[in-house]
XYZ file of N, CA and C in Angstrom:
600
model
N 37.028 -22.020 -13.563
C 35.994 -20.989 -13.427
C 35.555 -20.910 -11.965
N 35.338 -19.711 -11.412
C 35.087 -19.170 -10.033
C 33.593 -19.915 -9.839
N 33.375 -19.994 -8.762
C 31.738 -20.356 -8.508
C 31.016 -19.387 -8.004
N 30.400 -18.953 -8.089
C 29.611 -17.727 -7.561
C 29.033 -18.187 -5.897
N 28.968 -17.320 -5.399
C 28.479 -17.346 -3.989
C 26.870 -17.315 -4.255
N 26.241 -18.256 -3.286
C 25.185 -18.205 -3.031
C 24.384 -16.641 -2.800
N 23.699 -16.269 -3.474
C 23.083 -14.635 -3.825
C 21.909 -14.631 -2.174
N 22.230 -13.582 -1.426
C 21.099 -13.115 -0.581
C 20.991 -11.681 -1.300
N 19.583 -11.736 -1.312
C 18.770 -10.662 -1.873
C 17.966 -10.110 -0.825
N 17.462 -9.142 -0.721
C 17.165 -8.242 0.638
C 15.756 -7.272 -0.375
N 14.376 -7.939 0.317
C 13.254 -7.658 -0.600
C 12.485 -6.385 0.290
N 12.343 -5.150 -0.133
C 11.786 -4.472 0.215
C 10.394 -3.240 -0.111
N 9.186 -4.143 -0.075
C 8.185 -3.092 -0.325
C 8.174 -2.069 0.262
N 7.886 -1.030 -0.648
C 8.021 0.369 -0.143
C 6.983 0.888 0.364
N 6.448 1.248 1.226
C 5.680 2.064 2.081
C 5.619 2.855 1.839
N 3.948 3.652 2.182
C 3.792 4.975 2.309
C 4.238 5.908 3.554
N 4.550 6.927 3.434
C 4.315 7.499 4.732
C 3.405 7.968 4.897
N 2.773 7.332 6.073
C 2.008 7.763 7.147
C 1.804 9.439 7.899
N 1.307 10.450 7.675
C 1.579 11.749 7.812
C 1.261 12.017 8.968
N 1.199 12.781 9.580
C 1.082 12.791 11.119
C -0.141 13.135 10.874
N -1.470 13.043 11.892
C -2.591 13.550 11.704
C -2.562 15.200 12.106
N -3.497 15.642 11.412
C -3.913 17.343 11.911
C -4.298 17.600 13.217
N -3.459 18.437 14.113
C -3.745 18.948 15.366
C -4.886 19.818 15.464
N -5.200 20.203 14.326
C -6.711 20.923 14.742
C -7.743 19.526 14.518
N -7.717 18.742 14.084
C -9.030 17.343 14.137
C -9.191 17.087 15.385
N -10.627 17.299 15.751
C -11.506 17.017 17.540
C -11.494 15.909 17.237
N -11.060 14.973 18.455
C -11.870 14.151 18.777
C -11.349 12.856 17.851
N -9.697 12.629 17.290
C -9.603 11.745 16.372
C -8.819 10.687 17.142
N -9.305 9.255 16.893
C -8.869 8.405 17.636
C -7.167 7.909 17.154
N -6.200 7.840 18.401
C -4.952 7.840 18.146
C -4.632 6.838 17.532
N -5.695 5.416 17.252
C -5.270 4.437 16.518
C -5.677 4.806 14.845
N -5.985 5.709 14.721
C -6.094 6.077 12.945
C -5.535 7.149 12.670
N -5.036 6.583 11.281
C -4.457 8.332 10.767
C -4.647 8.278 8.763
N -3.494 9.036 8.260
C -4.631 9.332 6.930
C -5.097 7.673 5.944
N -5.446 7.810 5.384
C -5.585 7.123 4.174
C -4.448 6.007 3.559
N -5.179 4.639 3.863
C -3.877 3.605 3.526
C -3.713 3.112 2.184
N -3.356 3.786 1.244
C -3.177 3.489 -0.338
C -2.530 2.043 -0.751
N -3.021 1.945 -2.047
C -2.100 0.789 -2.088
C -0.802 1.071 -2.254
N 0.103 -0.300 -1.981
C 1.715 -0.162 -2.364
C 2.102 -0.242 -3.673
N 2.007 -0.281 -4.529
C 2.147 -0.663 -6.235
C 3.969 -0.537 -6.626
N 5.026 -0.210 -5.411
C 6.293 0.019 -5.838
C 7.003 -0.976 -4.760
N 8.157 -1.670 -5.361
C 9.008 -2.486 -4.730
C 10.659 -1.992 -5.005
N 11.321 -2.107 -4.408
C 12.710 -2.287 -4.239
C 13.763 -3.596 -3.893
N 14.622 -3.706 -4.633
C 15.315 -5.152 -4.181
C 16.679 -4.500 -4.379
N 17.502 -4.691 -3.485
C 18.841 -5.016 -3.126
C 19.686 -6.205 -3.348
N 20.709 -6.331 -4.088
C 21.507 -7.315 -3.947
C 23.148 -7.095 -3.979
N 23.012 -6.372 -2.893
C 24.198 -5.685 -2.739
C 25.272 -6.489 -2.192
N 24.702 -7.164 -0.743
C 25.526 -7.633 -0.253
C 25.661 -9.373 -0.650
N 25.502 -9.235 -1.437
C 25.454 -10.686 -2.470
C 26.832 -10.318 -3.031
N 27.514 -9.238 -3.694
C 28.692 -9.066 -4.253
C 29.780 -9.760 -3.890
N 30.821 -10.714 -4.619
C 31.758 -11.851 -4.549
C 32.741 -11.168 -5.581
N 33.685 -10.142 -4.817
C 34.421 -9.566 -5.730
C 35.421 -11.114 -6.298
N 35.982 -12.081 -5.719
C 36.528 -13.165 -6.610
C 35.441 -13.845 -7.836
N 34.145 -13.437 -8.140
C 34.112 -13.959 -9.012
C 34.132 -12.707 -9.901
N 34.407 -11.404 -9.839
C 34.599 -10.554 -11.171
C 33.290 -9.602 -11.456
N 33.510 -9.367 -12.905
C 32.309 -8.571 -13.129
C 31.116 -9.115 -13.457
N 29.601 -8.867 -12.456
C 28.859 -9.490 -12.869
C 27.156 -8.542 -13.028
N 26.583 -9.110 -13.432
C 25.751 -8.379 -14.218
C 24.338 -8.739 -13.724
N 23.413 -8.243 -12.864
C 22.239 -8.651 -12.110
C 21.506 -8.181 -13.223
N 20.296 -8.680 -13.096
C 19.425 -8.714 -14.503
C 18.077 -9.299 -13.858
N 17.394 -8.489 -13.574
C 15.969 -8.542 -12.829
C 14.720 -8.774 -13.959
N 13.863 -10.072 -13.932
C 13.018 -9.770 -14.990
C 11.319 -9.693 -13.801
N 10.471 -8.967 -14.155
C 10.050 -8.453 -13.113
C 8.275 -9.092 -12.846
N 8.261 -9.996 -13.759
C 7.220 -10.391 -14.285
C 5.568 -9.629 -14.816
N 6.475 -8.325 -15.099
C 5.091 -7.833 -15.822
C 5.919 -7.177 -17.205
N 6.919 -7.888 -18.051
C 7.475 -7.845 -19.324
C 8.097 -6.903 -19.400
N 8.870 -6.268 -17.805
C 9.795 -5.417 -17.487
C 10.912 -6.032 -17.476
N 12.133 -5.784 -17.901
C 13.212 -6.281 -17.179
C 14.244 -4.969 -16.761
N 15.126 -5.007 -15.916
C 15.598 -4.260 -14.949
C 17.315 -4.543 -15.010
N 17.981 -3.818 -15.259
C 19.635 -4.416 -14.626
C 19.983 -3.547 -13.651
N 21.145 -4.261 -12.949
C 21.603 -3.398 -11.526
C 21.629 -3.508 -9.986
N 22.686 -3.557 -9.292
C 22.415 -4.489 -8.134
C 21.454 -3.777 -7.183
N 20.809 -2.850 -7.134
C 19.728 -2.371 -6.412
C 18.809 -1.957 -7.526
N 17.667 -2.271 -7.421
C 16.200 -1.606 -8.712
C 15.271 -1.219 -7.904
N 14.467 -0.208 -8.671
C 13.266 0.048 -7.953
C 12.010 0.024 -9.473
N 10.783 -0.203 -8.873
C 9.711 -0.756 -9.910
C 8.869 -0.276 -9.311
N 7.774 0.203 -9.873
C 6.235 0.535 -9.830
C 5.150 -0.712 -10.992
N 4.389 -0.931 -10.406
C 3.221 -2.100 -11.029
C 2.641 -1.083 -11.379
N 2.180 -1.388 -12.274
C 0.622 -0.678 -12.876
C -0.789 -1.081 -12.340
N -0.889 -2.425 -11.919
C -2.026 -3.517 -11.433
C -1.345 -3.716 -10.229
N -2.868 -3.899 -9.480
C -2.466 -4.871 -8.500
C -2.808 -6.174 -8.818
N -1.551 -6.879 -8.415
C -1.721 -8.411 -8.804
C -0.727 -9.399 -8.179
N -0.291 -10.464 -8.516
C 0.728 -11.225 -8.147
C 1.651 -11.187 -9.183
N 3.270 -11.516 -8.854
C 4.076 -10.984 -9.749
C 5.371 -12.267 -9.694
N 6.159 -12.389 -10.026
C 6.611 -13.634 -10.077
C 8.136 -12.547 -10.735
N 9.141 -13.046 -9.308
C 9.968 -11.719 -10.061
C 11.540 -12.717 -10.109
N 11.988 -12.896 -10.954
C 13.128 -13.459 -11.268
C 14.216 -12.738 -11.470
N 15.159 -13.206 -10.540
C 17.098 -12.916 -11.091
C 17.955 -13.814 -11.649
N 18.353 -13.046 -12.530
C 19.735 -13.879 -13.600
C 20.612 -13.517 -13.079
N 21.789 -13.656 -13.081
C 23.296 -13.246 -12.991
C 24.229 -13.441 -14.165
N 24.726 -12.536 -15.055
C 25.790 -12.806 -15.733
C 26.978 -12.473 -15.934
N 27.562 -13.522 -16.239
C 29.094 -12.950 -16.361
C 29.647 -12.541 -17.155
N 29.823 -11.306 -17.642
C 30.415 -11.089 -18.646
C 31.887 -11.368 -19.294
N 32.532 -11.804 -18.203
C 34.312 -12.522 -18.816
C 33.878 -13.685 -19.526
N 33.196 -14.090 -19.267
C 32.705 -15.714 -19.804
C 31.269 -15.999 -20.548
N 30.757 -15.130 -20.397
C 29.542 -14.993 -21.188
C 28.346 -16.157 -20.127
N 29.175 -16.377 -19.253
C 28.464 -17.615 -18.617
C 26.639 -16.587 -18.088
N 25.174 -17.606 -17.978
C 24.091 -16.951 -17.023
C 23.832 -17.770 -16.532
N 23.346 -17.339 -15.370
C 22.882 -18.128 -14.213
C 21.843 -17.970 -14.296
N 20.780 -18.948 -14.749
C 18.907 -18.638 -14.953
C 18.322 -18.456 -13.551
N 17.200 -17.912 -13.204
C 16.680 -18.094 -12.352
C 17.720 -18.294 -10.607
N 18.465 -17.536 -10.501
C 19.235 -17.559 -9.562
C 18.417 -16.905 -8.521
N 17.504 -16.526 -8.603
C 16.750 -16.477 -7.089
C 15.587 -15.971 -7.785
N 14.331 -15.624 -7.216
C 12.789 -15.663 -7.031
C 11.991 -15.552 -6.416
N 11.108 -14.608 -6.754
C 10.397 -13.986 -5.384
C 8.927 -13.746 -5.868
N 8.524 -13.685 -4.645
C 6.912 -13.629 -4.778
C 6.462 -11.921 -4.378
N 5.619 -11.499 -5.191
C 5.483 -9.844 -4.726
C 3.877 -10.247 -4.778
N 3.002 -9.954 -3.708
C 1.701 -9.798 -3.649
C 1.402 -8.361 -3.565
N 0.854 -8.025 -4.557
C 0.084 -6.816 -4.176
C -1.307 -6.981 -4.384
N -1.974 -7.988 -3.813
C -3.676 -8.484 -3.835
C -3.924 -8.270 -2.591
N -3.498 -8.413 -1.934
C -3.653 -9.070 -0.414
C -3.517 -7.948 0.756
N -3.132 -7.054 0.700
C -2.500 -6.131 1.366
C -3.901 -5.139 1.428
N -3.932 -4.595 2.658
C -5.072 -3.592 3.380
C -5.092 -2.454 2.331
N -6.271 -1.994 1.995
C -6.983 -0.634 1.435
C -7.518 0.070 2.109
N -7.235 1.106 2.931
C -8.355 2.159 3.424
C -8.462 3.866 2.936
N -8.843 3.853 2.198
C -8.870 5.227 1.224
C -10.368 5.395 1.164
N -10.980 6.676 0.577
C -11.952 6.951 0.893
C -11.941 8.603 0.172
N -12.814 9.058 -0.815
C -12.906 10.420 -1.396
C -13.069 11.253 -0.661
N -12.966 12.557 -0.275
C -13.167 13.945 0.379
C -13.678 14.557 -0.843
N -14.929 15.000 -0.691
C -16.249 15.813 -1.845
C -15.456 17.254 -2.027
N -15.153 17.640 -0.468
C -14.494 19.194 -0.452
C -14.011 19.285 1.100
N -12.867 19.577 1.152
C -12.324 19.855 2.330
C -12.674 20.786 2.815
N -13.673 22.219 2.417
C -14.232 23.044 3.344
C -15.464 23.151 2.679
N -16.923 22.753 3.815
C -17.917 22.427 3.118
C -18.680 23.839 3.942
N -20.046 24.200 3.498
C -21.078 24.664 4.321
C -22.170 23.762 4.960
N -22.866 24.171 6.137
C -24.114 23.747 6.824
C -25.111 23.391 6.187
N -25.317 22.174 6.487
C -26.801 21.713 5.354
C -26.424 21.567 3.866
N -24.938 21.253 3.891
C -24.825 20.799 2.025
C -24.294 19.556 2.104
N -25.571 18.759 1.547
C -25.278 17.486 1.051
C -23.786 16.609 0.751
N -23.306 15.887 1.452
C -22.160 15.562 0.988
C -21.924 13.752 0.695
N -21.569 13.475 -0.487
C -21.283 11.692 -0.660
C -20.224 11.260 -0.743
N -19.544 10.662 0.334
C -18.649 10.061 1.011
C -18.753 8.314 -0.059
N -17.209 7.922 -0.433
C -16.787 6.752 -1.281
C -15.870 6.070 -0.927
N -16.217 4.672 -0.580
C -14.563 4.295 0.146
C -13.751 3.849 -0.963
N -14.048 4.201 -2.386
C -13.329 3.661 -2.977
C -12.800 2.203 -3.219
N -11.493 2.164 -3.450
C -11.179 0.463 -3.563
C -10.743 0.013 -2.447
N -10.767 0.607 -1.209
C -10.938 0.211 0.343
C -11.719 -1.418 0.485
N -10.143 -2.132 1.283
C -10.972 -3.483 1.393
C -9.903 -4.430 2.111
N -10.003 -5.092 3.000
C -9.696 -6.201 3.577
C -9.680 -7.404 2.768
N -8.451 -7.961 1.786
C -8.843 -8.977 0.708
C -8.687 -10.033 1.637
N -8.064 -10.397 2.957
C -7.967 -11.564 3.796
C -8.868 -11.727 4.607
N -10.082 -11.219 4.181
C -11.498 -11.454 5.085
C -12.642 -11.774 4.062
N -13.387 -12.507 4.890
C -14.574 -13.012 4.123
C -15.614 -11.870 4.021
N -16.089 -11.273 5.321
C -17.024 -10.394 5.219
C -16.515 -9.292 5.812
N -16.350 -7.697 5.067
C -16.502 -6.690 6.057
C -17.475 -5.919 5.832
N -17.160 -5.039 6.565
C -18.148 -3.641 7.209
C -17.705 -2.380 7.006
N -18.199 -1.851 6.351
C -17.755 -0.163 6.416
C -18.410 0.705 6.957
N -17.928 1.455 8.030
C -18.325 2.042 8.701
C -17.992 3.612 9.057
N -19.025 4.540 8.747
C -18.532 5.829 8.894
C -19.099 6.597 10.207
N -17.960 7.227 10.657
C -18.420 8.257 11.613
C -18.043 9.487 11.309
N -18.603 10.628 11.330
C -18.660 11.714 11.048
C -18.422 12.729 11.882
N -18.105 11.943 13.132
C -17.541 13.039 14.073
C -18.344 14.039 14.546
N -20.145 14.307 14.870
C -20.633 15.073 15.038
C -21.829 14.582 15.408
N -21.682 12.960 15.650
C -22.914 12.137 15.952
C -23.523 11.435 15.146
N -23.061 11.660 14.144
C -24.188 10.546 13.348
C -22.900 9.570 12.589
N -23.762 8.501 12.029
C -22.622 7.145 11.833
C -23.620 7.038 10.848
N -23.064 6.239 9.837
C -23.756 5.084 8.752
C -22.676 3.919 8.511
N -23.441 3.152 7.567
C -22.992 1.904 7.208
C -22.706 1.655 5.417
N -21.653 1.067 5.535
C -21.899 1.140 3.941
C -20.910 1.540 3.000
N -20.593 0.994 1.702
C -19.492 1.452 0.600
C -19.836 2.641 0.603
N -20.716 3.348 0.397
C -21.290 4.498 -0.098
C -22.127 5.535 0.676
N -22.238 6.298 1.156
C -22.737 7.389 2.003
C -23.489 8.551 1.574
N -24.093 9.029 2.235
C -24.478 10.616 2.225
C -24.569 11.357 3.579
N -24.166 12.275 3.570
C -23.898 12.744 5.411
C -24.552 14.444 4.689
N -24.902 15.065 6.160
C -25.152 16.423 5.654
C -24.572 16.772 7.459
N -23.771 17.649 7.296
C -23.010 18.734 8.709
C -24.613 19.831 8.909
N -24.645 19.492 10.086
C -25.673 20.099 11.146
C -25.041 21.444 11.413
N -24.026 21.884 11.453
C -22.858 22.966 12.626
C -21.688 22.972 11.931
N -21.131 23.603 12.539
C -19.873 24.599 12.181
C -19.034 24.020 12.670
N -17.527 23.409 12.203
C -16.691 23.263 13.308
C -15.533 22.259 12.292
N -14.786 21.819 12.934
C -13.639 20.671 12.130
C -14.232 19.157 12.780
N -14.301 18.821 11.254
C -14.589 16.781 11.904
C -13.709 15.890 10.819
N -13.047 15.131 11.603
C -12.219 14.432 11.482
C -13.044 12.831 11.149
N -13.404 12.838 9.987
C -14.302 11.934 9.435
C -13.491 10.648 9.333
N -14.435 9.549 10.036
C -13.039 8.289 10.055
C -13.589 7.059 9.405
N -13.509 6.448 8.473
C -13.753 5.065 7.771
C -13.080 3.845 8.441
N -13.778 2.797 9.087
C -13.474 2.162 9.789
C -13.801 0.901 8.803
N -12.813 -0.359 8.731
C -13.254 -1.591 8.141
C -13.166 -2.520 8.901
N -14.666 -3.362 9.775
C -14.004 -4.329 10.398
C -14.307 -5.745 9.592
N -13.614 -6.613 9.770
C -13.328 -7.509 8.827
C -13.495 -9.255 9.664
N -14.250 -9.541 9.161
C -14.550 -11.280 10.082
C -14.131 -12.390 9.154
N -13.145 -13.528 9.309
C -12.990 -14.557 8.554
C -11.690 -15.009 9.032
N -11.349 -16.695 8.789
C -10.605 -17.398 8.996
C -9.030 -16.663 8.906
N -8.104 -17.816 9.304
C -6.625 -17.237 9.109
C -6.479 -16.317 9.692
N -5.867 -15.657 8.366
C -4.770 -13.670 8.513
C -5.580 -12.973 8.337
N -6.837 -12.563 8.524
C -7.631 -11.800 8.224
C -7.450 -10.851 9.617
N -7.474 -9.640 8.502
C -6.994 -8.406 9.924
C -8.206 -7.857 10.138
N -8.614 -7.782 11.079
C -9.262 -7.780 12.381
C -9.913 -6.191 11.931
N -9.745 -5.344 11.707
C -10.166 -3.971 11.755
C -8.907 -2.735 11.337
N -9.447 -1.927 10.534
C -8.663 -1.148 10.186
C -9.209 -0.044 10.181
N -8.290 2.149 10.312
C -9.404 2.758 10.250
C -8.397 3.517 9.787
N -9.409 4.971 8.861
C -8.207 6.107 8.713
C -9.402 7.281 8.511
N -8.920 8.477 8.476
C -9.823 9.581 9.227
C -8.894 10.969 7.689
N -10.163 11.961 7.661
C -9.821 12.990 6.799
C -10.366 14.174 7.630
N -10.105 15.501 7.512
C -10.304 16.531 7.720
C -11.351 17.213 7.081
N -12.795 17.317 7.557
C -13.734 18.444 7.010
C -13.799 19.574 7.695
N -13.763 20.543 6.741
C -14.033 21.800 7.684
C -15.544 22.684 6.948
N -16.499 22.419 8.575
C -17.600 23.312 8.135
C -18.195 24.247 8.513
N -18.612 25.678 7.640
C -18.838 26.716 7.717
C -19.636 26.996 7.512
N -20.561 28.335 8.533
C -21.761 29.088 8.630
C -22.304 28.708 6.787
């Protein structure tokens, strides 16, 4: 019986794209742009793991949320964010032989930056009340943060939760800033910015 080659697996969380910001937004700082969602989808490759001398073989992904997956490339969406514990089998089908646990991986989706934040109405009027939400926006590798809004028209607050009212007419590029203080990997500050437009 053939021995199988040692399996490299090639782990890839999938990213959002990043959209370019709006050329009509005054005044938006080049280190922010839209809204950083969570990742909830992964991809794994095990392509170049293939050992045509050992034959036909059969990848078998179990994904640790009571998914299982076959196929030498998969793609998955979580429902939760959580930690995930993702296991590969290999089998052979000439021989019926499996290889348990032939590799294993860790998928965090706890840990990873949130900056999202509701838009009430993308084209508002003068003097109408508006409540700004950062949502599930959060730095989980920091002890303490800060949320911080600027409104692009002079006034700032503090806080999960807001109320802003537009003085004037014009486009503001409203930006949610998180800065974040605590030991380790804790990232330092994060920001992302939306488009209001307000009218007479």
């Amino acid at each position: 019986m053939r021995v199988l080659r040692t399996l490299f697996v090639a782990l890839t969380v999938v990213m959002g794209l990043l959209g370019a910001q709006d050329a009509h937004a005054q005044d938006v700082a080049t280190d922010c742009g839209p809204p950083l969602l969570p990742q909830m989808c992964v991809d794994f490759d095990a392509s170049r793991s293939v050992d045509p001398a050992a034959g036909e073989l059969v990848y078998r992904w179990q994904m640790g949320d009571s998914t299982t997956l076959t196929g030498l490339t998969i793609s998955h969406c979580y429902k939760r964010r959580a930690r995930y514990q993702v296991v590969l089998e290999v089998l052979m089908p000439a021989t019926g032989e499996v290889r348990p646990a032939q590799k294993t991986f860790e998928v965090d989706l706890i840990t990873q930056p949130v900056i999202n934040f509701n838009l009430p109405a993308t084209t508002v009027h003068v003097g109408q009340a508006l409540t700004f939400d950062a949502l599930d926006s959060g730095l989980p590798t920091c002890q303490n943060v800060y949320y911080i809004w600027d409104f692009r028209d002079g006034g700032t607050q503090q806080g999960h939760r807001t109320e802003h009212t537009f003085r004037k007419a014009g486009r503001f590029a409203v930006r949610l800033s998180l800065r974040g203080y605590g030991p380790g990997n804790c990232a330092a500050s994060h920001c992302a910015t939306q488009e209001v437009v307000v009218v007479p």
